[in-house]
């Protein structure tokens, strides 16, 4: 349904966004056929799920940002800052180890949202600035990388981050719970509809009386907080906080969202597609590790190739769907 050019209905799953799940299924089948149990075994699949959980948390927030017509380049640096602050705050217990990084990340999200939503500064410029600021702050807290804060093994946070429930790491279940909450928030609430509307046509959204600036602030706070959660879990898993982690993670999150069918221009996409995009990237990385003779640089080459392949598949499905509608 449209009004003044504004789409306010909740978008349904469309065949032209099924490229990522289709390619993911083919890659998994190929990996199982070539590598057998070393790829399709429970332990390896559990490792893929654990590795995917951190990216899924970041990509979930990134999906909301991109759907609203924005971009967030600061998530990689916020991941590092969150990890360092988690380890720094662990000296006072689990509560401070969790509250400190999440509060700081939320503050970064508010700043991003206000500068973009209220001051109307380009998202690329704002989040590039916070990328640099957050990374510098992480190094400052860690004494320019010369000091590594260690999280005590007996801390509740450490036990949670390293726990396994039903054969999967606790971060996997937490990421799935956040993902499920994101599905509800995006598809069944007025905030979700407003996010689609702002990304589809900001001027029309303003004419409809939607709180555009508030939506912008909230999506950037959501992205920053979920990145903070990922940083807390990474620190709990490794029992330390390093200011060097997360480099390039913003590009990986954006790639997962785009592979999942969300338009970079905003207004169209889905969280289920983002989940498929995250899994596809991590499965590809795992398959490259299975080969054993390829370096990390080849992972980037192959990931970039698959990004192009998935986009081409989605374009092909979109064209086929359009022809069917015309006929």
mmCIF file of C-alpha atoms in Angstrom:
data_model
loop_
_atom_site.group_PDB
_atom_site.id
_atom_site.type_symbol
_atom_site.label_atom_id
_atom_site.label_comp_id
_atom_site.label_asym_id
_atom_site.label_seq_id
_atom_site.Cartn_x
_atom_site.Cartn_y
_atom_site.Cartn_z
ATOM 1 C CA UNK A 1 0.000 0.000 0.000
ATOM 2 C CA UNK A 2 1.347 3.464 -0.838
ATOM 3 C CA UNK A 3 0.507 6.990 0.185
ATOM 4 C CA UNK A 4 2.265 10.042 -1.261
ATOM 5 C CA UNK A 5 4.823 7.657 -2.721
ATOM 6 C CA UNK A 6 5.496 6.115 0.707
ATOM 7 C CA UNK A 7 5.473 2.361 1.151
ATOM 8 C CA UNK A 8 4.149 1.612 4.642
ATOM 9 C CA UNK A 9 3.167 -2.029 4.349
ATOM 10 C CA UNK A 10 5.539 -4.636 5.693
ATOM 11 C CA UNK A 11 7.424 -6.111 2.723
ATOM 12 C CA UNK A 12 6.978 -9.824 2.072
ATOM 13 C CA UNK A 13 9.705 -12.291 1.133
ATOM 14 C CA UNK A 14 10.324 -12.027 -2.584
ATOM 15 C CA UNK A 15 11.807 -14.529 -4.975
ATOM 16 C CA UNK A 16 14.313 -11.965 -6.278
ATOM 17 C CA UNK A 17 15.922 -11.901 -2.833
ATOM 18 C CA UNK A 18 16.372 -15.652 -2.630
ATOM 19 C CA UNK A 19 19.831 -15.572 -4.204
ATOM 20 C CA UNK A 20 21.784 -15.890 -0.947
ATOM 21 C CA UNK A 21 19.851 -18.898 0.457
ATOM 22 C CA UNK A 22 20.065 -20.620 -2.926
ATOM 23 C CA UNK A 23 23.831 -20.143 -3.238
ATOM 24 C CA UNK A 24 24.289 -21.054 0.433
ATOM 25 C CA UNK A 25 22.513 -24.365 -0.070
ATOM 26 C CA UNK A 26 24.618 -25.188 -3.125
ATOM 27 C CA UNK A 27 27.874 -24.294 -1.343
ATOM 28 C CA UNK A 28 27.003 -26.416 1.699
ATOM 29 C CA UNK A 29 26.121 -29.408 -0.483
ATOM 30 C CA UNK A 30 29.328 -28.998 -2.463
ATOM 31 C CA UNK A 31 31.393 -28.707 0.709
ATOM 32 C CA UNK A 32 29.828 -31.831 2.199
ATOM 33 C CA UNK A 33 30.437 -33.751 -1.024
ATOM 34 C CA UNK A 34 34.082 -32.702 -1.360
ATOM 35 C CA UNK A 35 35.267 -32.659 2.265
ATOM 36 C CA UNK A 36 32.808 -35.056 3.881
ATOM 37 C CA UNK A 37 32.829 -35.224 7.669
ATOM 38 C CA UNK A 38 35.642 -32.732 8.124
ATOM 39 C CA UNK A 39 33.226 -30.064 6.861
ATOM 40 C CA UNK A 40 29.798 -31.520 7.620
ATOM 41 C CA UNK A 41 30.733 -32.907 11.059
ATOM 42 C CA UNK A 42 29.022 -31.548 14.142
ATOM 43 C CA UNK A 43 32.153 -29.983 15.612
ATOM 44 C CA UNK A 44 32.983 -28.030 12.461
ATOM 45 C CA UNK A 45 29.395 -26.879 11.945
ATOM 46 C CA UNK A 46 29.361 -25.748 15.565
ATOM 47 C CA UNK A 47 32.520 -23.724 14.950
ATOM 48 C CA UNK A 48 30.896 -22.116 11.905
ATOM 49 C CA UNK A 49 27.845 -21.251 13.991
ATOM 50 C CA UNK A 50 29.983 -19.718 16.750
ATOM 51 C CA UNK A 51 32.017 -17.664 14.292
ATOM 52 C CA UNK A 52 28.819 -16.548 12.565
ATOM 53 C CA UNK A 53 27.136 -15.466 15.807
ATOM 54 C CA UNK A 54 29.366 -12.414 16.314
ATOM 55 C CA UNK A 55 28.915 -11.257 12.726
ATOM 56 C CA UNK A 56 25.163 -11.898 12.902
ATOM 57 C CA UNK A 57 24.837 -9.542 15.863
ATOM 58 C CA UNK A 58 26.661 -6.788 13.977
ATOM 59 C CA UNK A 59 24.883 -7.457 10.679
ATOM 60 C CA UNK A 60 21.467 -7.382 12.357
ATOM 61 C CA UNK A 61 22.055 -3.817 13.476
ATOM 62 C CA UNK A 62 23.626 -2.973 10.120
ATOM 63 C CA UNK A 63 20.478 -4.209 8.354
ATOM 64 C CA UNK A 64 18.346 -1.657 10.191
ATOM 65 C CA UNK A 65 20.832 1.097 9.363
ATOM 66 C CA UNK A 66 20.995 0.249 5.656
ATOM 67 C CA UNK A 67 17.224 -0.215 5.412
ATOM 68 C CA UNK A 68 16.847 3.331 6.738
ATOM 69 C CA UNK A 69 19.083 4.610 3.944
ATOM 70 C CA UNK A 70 22.266 4.927 6.008
ATOM 71 C CA UNK A 71 25.579 3.176 6.476
ATOM 72 C CA UNK A 72 27.684 2.494 9.579
ATOM 73 C CA UNK A 73 31.441 2.257 9.109
ATOM 74 C CA UNK A 74 32.200 2.461 12.831
ATOM 75 C CA UNK A 75 31.157 -1.075 13.847
ATOM 76 C CA UNK A 76 34.608 -2.650 13.461
ATOM 77 C CA UNK A 77 36.213 -0.068 15.747
ATOM 78 C CA UNK A 78 33.314 -0.268 18.198
ATOM 79 C CA UNK A 79 33.814 -4.038 18.347
ATOM 80 C CA UNK A 80 37.428 -3.508 19.408
ATOM 81 C CA UNK A 81 36.526 -0.740 21.852
ATOM 82 C CA UNK A 82 33.800 -2.873 23.397
ATOM 83 C CA UNK A 83 36.192 -5.780 23.863
ATOM 84 C CA UNK A 84 38.843 -3.594 25.507
ATOM 85 C CA UNK A 85 36.302 -1.937 27.814
ATOM 86 C CA UNK A 86 34.854 -5.332 28.735
ATOM 87 C CA UNK A 87 38.259 -6.599 29.818
ATOM 88 C CA UNK A 88 39.017 -3.272 31.542
ATOM 89 C CA UNK A 89 35.747 -3.309 33.484
ATOM 90 C CA UNK A 90 36.048 -6.983 34.452
ATOM 91 C CA UNK A 91 38.159 -5.990 37.471
ATOM 92 C CA UNK A 92 34.929 -4.788 39.117
ATOM 93 C CA UNK A 93 32.836 -7.803 38.172
ATOM 94 C CA UNK A 94 30.490 -9.004 35.441
ATOM 95 C CA UNK A 95 28.027 -6.117 35.730
ATOM 96 C CA UNK A 96 30.631 -3.442 35.050
ATOM 97 C CA UNK A 97 32.242 -5.587 32.350
ATOM 98 C CA UNK A 98 28.944 -5.597 30.474
ATOM 99 C CA UNK A 99 27.485 -2.195 31.362
ATOM 100 C CA UNK A 100 30.600 -0.115 30.587
ATOM 101 C CA UNK A 101 31.083 -1.152 26.923
ATOM 102 C CA UNK A 102 27.360 -1.142 26.156
ATOM 103 C CA UNK A 103 26.917 2.349 27.616
ATOM 104 C CA UNK A 104 29.890 3.703 25.650
ATOM 105 C CA UNK A 105 28.723 2.051 22.420
ATOM 106 C CA UNK A 106 25.211 3.416 22.934
ATOM 107 C CA UNK A 107 26.705 6.895 23.334
ATOM 108 C CA UNK A 108 28.532 6.482 20.018
ATOM 109 C CA UNK A 109 25.250 5.416 18.430
ATOM 110 C CA UNK A 110 23.471 8.495 19.780
ATOM 111 C CA UNK A 111 26.198 10.774 18.413
ATOM 112 C CA UNK A 112 26.039 9.076 15.008
ATOM 113 C CA UNK A 113 22.255 9.302 14.925
ATOM 114 C CA UNK A 114 22.070 12.943 15.991
ATOM 115 C CA UNK A 115 24.696 14.108 13.520
ATOM 116 C CA UNK A 116 23.028 12.187 10.704
ATOM 117 C CA UNK A 117 19.369 12.628 11.638
ATOM 118 C CA UNK A 118 19.410 16.147 13.093
ATOM 119 C CA UNK A 119 22.451 17.846 11.571
ATOM 120 C CA UNK A 120 21.892 16.081 8.212
ATOM 121 C CA UNK A 121 25.588 15.213 7.789
ATOM 122 C CA UNK A 122 26.301 12.355 5.374
ATOM 123 C CA UNK A 123 26.376 8.950 7.139
ATOM 124 C CA UNK A 124 29.644 8.029 5.428
ATOM 125 C CA UNK A 125 31.438 11.070 6.878
ATOM 126 C CA UNK A 126 29.973 10.749 10.377
ATOM 127 C CA UNK A 127 30.629 7.047 10.820
ATOM 128 C CA UNK A 128 34.087 7.324 9.272
ATOM 129 C CA UNK A 129 34.898 9.911 11.939
ATOM 130 C CA UNK A 130 33.563 7.688 14.738
ATOM 131 C CA UNK A 131 35.477 4.735 13.258
ATOM 132 C CA UNK A 132 38.715 6.661 13.763
ATOM 133 C CA UNK A 133 37.691 8.024 17.164
ATOM 134 C CA UNK A 134 36.606 4.638 18.557
ATOM 135 C CA UNK A 135 39.741 2.873 17.315
ATOM 136 C CA UNK A 136 41.939 5.577 18.816
ATOM 137 C CA UNK A 137 40.062 5.368 22.111
ATOM 138 C CA UNK A 138 40.514 1.591 22.181
ATOM 139 C CA UNK A 139 44.273 1.992 21.749
ATOM 140 C CA UNK A 140 44.343 4.735 24.380
ATOM 141 C CA UNK A 141 42.626 2.531 26.964
ATOM 142 C CA UNK A 142 45.036 -0.288 26.081
ATOM 143 C CA UNK A 143 48.080 2.014 26.407
ATOM 144 C CA UNK A 144 48.682 2.035 22.649
ATOM 145 C CA UNK A 145 48.336 -1.745 22.559
ATOM 146 C CA UNK A 146 51.086 -2.325 25.116
ATOM 147 C CA UNK A 147 48.688 -3.482 27.812
ATOM 148 C CA UNK A 148 46.311 -6.409 27.507
ATOM 149 C CA UNK A 149 43.559 -6.624 30.105
ATOM 150 C CA UNK A 150 42.730 -10.197 31.116
ATOM 151 C CA UNK A 151 39.248 -11.328 32.174
ATOM 152 C CA UNK A 152 39.395 -13.728 35.157
ATOM 153 C CA UNK A 153 38.464 -17.305 34.308
ATOM 154 C CA UNK A 154 36.095 -17.569 37.254
ATOM 155 C CA UNK A 155 34.010 -14.537 36.268
ATOM 156 C CA UNK A 156 30.357 -15.231 35.409
ATOM 157 C CA UNK A 157 30.828 -13.433 32.093
ATOM 158 C CA UNK A 158 33.698 -15.733 31.126
ATOM 159 C CA UNK A 159 31.713 -18.852 31.951
ATOM 160 C CA UNK A 160 28.789 -17.528 29.916
ATOM 161 C CA UNK A 161 30.922 -16.616 26.917
ATOM 162 C CA UNK A 162 32.577 -20.045 26.870
ATOM 163 C CA UNK A 163 29.504 -22.115 27.786
ATOM 164 C CA UNK A 164 27.901 -24.627 25.442
ATOM 165 C CA UNK A 165 24.184 -25.348 25.403
ATOM 166 C CA UNK A 166 22.796 -28.261 23.386
ATOM 167 C CA UNK A 167 26.119 -28.615 21.593
ATOM 168 C CA UNK A 168 26.361 -24.966 20.526
ATOM 169 C CA UNK A 169 28.226 -22.069 22.113
ATOM 170 C CA UNK A 170 26.150 -19.717 24.257
ATOM 171 C CA UNK A 171 26.888 -16.762 21.896
ATOM 172 C CA UNK A 172 25.071 -18.659 19.129
ATOM 173 C CA UNK A 173 21.869 -18.877 21.157
ATOM 174 C CA UNK A 174 22.144 -15.240 22.185
ATOM 175 C CA UNK A 175 22.660 -14.161 18.567
ATOM 176 C CA UNK A 176 19.638 -16.213 17.473
ATOM 177 C CA UNK A 177 17.532 -14.645 20.229
ATOM 178 C CA UNK A 178 18.591 -11.158 19.094
ATOM 179 C CA UNK A 179 17.893 -12.124 15.485
ATOM 180 C CA UNK A 180 14.393 -13.330 16.416
ATOM 181 C CA UNK A 181 13.765 -10.095 18.295
ATOM 182 C CA UNK A 182 14.987 -8.174 15.260
ATOM 183 C CA UNK A 183 12.530 -10.013 13.031
ATOM 184 C CA UNK A 184 9.666 -9.003 15.305
ATOM 185 C CA UNK A 185 10.905 -5.413 15.580
ATOM 186 C CA UNK A 186 11.364 -5.015 11.831
ATOM 187 C CA UNK A 187 8.260 -6.792 10.568
ATOM 188 C CA UNK A 188 5.633 -6.395 13.288
ATOM 189 C CA UNK A 189 6.136 -2.938 14.785
ATOM 190 C CA UNK A 190 5.546 0.643 13.705
ATOM 191 C CA UNK A 191 9.255 1.317 14.175
ATOM 192 C CA UNK A 192 10.059 -1.363 11.603
ATOM 193 C CA UNK A 193 7.579 0.092 9.134
ATOM 194 C CA UNK A 194 9.011 3.561 9.726
ATOM 195 C CA UNK A 195 12.527 2.222 9.065
ATOM 196 C CA UNK A 196 11.444 0.904 5.662
ATOM 197 C CA UNK A 197 9.583 4.136 4.922
ATOM 198 C CA UNK A 198 12.486 6.445 5.795
ATOM 199 C CA UNK A 199 14.867 4.424 3.639
ATOM 200 C CA UNK A 200 12.426 4.238 0.742
ATOM 201 C CA UNK A 201 11.617 7.956 0.558
ATOM 202 C CA UNK A 202 12.705 10.291 3.337
ATOM 203 C CA UNK A 203 10.852 13.323 1.978
ATOM 204 C CA UNK A 204 7.580 11.404 1.721
ATOM 205 C CA UNK A 205 8.118 10.009 5.214
ATOM 206 C CA UNK A 206 8.437 13.538 6.562
ATOM 207 C CA UNK A 207 5.239 14.573 4.760
ATOM 208 C CA UNK A 208 3.477 11.624 6.370
ATOM 209 C CA UNK A 209 4.533 12.926 9.761
ATOM 210 C CA UNK A 210 6.943 10.112 10.593
ATOM 211 C CA UNK A 211 9.710 10.958 13.106
ATOM 212 C CA UNK A 212 12.550 10.625 10.616
ATOM 213 C CA UNK A 213 15.285 12.000 12.876
ATOM 214 C CA UNK A 214 14.198 9.761 15.760
ATOM 215 C CA UNK A 215 14.235 6.700 13.516
ATOM 216 C CA UNK A 216 17.742 7.577 12.359
ATOM 217 C CA UNK A 217 18.974 7.958 15.935
ATOM 218 C CA UNK A 218 17.390 4.673 17.038
ATOM 219 C CA UNK A 219 18.811 2.580 14.189
ATOM 220 C CA UNK A 220 22.341 3.836 14.854
ATOM 221 C CA UNK A 221 21.962 3.223 18.597
ATOM 222 C CA UNK A 222 20.705 -0.292 17.822
ATOM 223 C CA UNK A 223 23.658 -0.939 15.521
ATOM 224 C CA UNK A 224 26.176 0.332 18.073
ATOM 225 C CA UNK A 225 24.662 -1.580 21.011
ATOM 226 C CA UNK A 226 24.509 -4.878 19.098
ATOM 227 C CA UNK A 227 28.125 -4.369 18.065
ATOM 228 C CA UNK A 228 28.896 -3.755 21.718
ATOM 229 C CA UNK A 229 27.212 -7.030 22.647
ATOM 230 C CA UNK A 230 29.351 -8.816 20.048
ATOM 231 C CA UNK A 231 32.470 -7.214 21.542
ATOM 232 C CA UNK A 232 31.506 -8.343 25.036
ATOM 233 C CA UNK A 233 31.028 -11.920 23.825
ATOM 234 C CA UNK A 234 34.316 -11.945 21.905
ATOM 235 C CA UNK A 235 36.164 -10.685 24.989
ATOM 236 C CA UNK A 236 34.440 -13.288 27.169
ATOM 237 C CA UNK A 237 35.363 -16.035 24.709
ATOM 238 C CA UNK A 238 39.033 -15.013 24.521
ATOM 239 C CA UNK A 239 39.280 -13.708 28.117
ATOM 240 C CA UNK A 240 40.962 -10.536 26.876
ATOM 241 C CA UNK A 241 40.392 -7.296 25.031
ATOM 242 C CA UNK A 242 42.573 -6.334 22.076
ATOM 243 C CA UNK A 243 42.345 -2.963 20.275
ATOM 244 C CA UNK A 244 43.362 -4.563 16.969
ATOM 245 C CA UNK A 245 40.340 -6.830 16.493
ATOM 246 C CA UNK A 246 37.465 -5.946 14.201
ATOM 247 C CA UNK A 247 39.520 -4.404 11.399
ATOM 248 C CA UNK A 248 37.481 -4.755 8.215
ATOM 249 C CA UNK A 249 34.497 -6.168 10.122
ATOM 250 C CA UNK A 250 32.351 -3.242 8.953
ATOM 251 C CA UNK A 251 32.892 -4.287 5.334
ATOM 252 C CA UNK A 252 32.106 -7.904 6.179
ATOM 253 C CA UNK A 253 28.842 -6.873 7.846
ATOM 254 C CA UNK A 254 27.861 -4.663 4.913
ATOM 255 C CA UNK A 255 28.694 -7.491 2.490
ATOM 256 C CA UNK A 256 26.514 -9.931 4.460
ATOM 257 C CA UNK A 257 23.588 -7.496 4.376
ATOM 258 C CA UNK A 258 23.959 -6.805 0.648
ATOM 259 C CA UNK A 259 24.418 -10.491 -0.177
ATOM 260 C CA UNK A 260 21.165 -11.092 1.701
ATOM 261 C CA UNK A 261 19.292 -8.861 -0.738
ATOM 262 C CA UNK A 262 19.032 -5.571 1.167
ATOM 263 C CA UNK A 263 19.413 -2.567 -1.108
ATOM 264 C CA UNK A 264 22.248 -0.204 -0.203
ATOM 265 C CA UNK A 265 19.945 2.672 -1.120
ATOM 266 C CA UNK A 266 17.557 1.566 1.619
ATOM 267 C CA UNK A 267 13.851 0.783 1.789
ATOM 268 C CA UNK A 268 13.959 -2.880 0.764
ATOM 269 C CA UNK A 269 15.480 -5.987 2.321
ATOM 270 C CA UNK A 270 15.062 -8.559 5.063
ATOM 271 C CA UNK A 271 16.788 -9.913 8.150
ATOM 272 C CA UNK A 272 16.325 -13.483 6.953
ATOM 273 C CA UNK A 273 18.398 -12.596 3.906
ATOM 274 C CA UNK A 274 21.061 -11.109 6.185
ATOM 275 C CA UNK A 275 21.235 -14.394 8.111
ATOM 276 C CA UNK A 276 21.797 -16.250 4.844
ATOM 277 C CA UNK A 277 24.473 -13.729 3.867
ATOM 278 C CA UNK A 278 26.310 -14.164 7.172
ATOM 279 C CA UNK A 279 26.259 -17.949 6.916
ATOM 280 C CA UNK A 280 27.389 -17.860 3.295
ATOM 281 C CA UNK A 281 30.442 -15.742 4.115
ATOM 282 C CA UNK A 282 31.427 -17.921 7.061
ATOM 283 C CA UNK A 283 30.871 -21.188 5.179
ATOM 284 C CA UNK A 284 33.076 -19.923 2.354
ATOM 285 C CA UNK A 285 35.818 -18.977 4.815
ATOM 286 C CA UNK A 286 35.569 -22.395 6.439
ATOM 287 C CA UNK A 287 35.812 -24.167 3.087
ATOM 288 C CA UNK A 288 38.941 -22.194 2.247
ATOM 289 C CA UNK A 289 40.415 -23.274 5.579
ATOM 290 C CA UNK A 290 39.494 -26.862 4.702
ATOM 291 C CA UNK A 291 41.665 -26.611 1.597
ATOM 292 C CA UNK A 292 44.575 -25.668 3.850
ATOM 293 C CA UNK A 293 46.861 -24.307 1.136
ATOM 294 C CA UNK A 294 45.171 -20.937 0.640
ATOM 295 C CA UNK A 295 46.054 -17.829 2.650
ATOM 296 C CA UNK A 296 43.672 -15.349 4.251
ATOM 297 C CA UNK A 297 44.078 -13.091 1.226
ATOM 298 C CA UNK A 298 42.426 -15.722 -0.955
ATOM 299 C CA UNK A 299 39.484 -15.675 1.445
ATOM 300 C CA UNK A 300 38.927 -12.050 0.508
ATOM 301 C CA UNK A 301 39.222 -12.845 -3.196
ATOM 302 C CA UNK A 302 36.738 -15.718 -2.987
ATOM 303 C CA UNK A 303 34.349 -13.763 -0.750
ATOM 304 C CA UNK A 304 34.357 -10.890 -3.228
ATOM 305 C CA UNK A 305 33.711 -13.301 -6.076
ATOM 306 C CA UNK A 306 30.756 -14.848 -4.273
ATOM 307 C CA UNK A 307 29.366 -11.392 -3.548
ATOM 308 C CA UNK A 308 29.257 -10.720 -7.296
ATOM 309 C CA UNK A 309 27.798 -14.183 -7.989
ATOM 310 C CA UNK A 310 24.998 -13.772 -5.441
ATOM 311 C CA UNK A 311 24.095 -10.313 -6.760
ATOM 312 C CA UNK A 312 23.977 -11.700 -10.312
ATOM 313 C CA UNK A 313 21.737 -14.561 -9.159
ATOM 314 C CA UNK A 314 19.423 -12.069 -7.458
ATOM 315 C CA UNK A 315 19.274 -9.940 -10.595
ATOM 316 C CA UNK A 316 18.446 -13.019 -12.655
ATOM 317 C CA UNK A 317 15.690 -14.051 -10.245
ATOM 318 C CA UNK A 318 14.374 -10.495 -10.207
ATOM 319 C CA UNK A 319 14.196 -10.366 -14.012
ATOM 320 C CA UNK A 320 12.435 -13.744 -14.131
ATOM 321 C CA UNK A 321 9.953 -12.615 -11.474
ATOM 322 C CA UNK A 322 9.246 -9.404 -13.429
ATOM 323 C CA UNK A 323 8.579 -11.364 -16.629
ATOM 324 C CA UNK A 324 6.150 -13.641 -14.797
ATOM 325 C CA UNK A 325 4.252 -10.657 -13.381
ATOM 326 C CA UNK A 326 3.968 -9.072 -16.831
ATOM 327 C CA UNK A 327 2.687 -12.312 -18.320
#
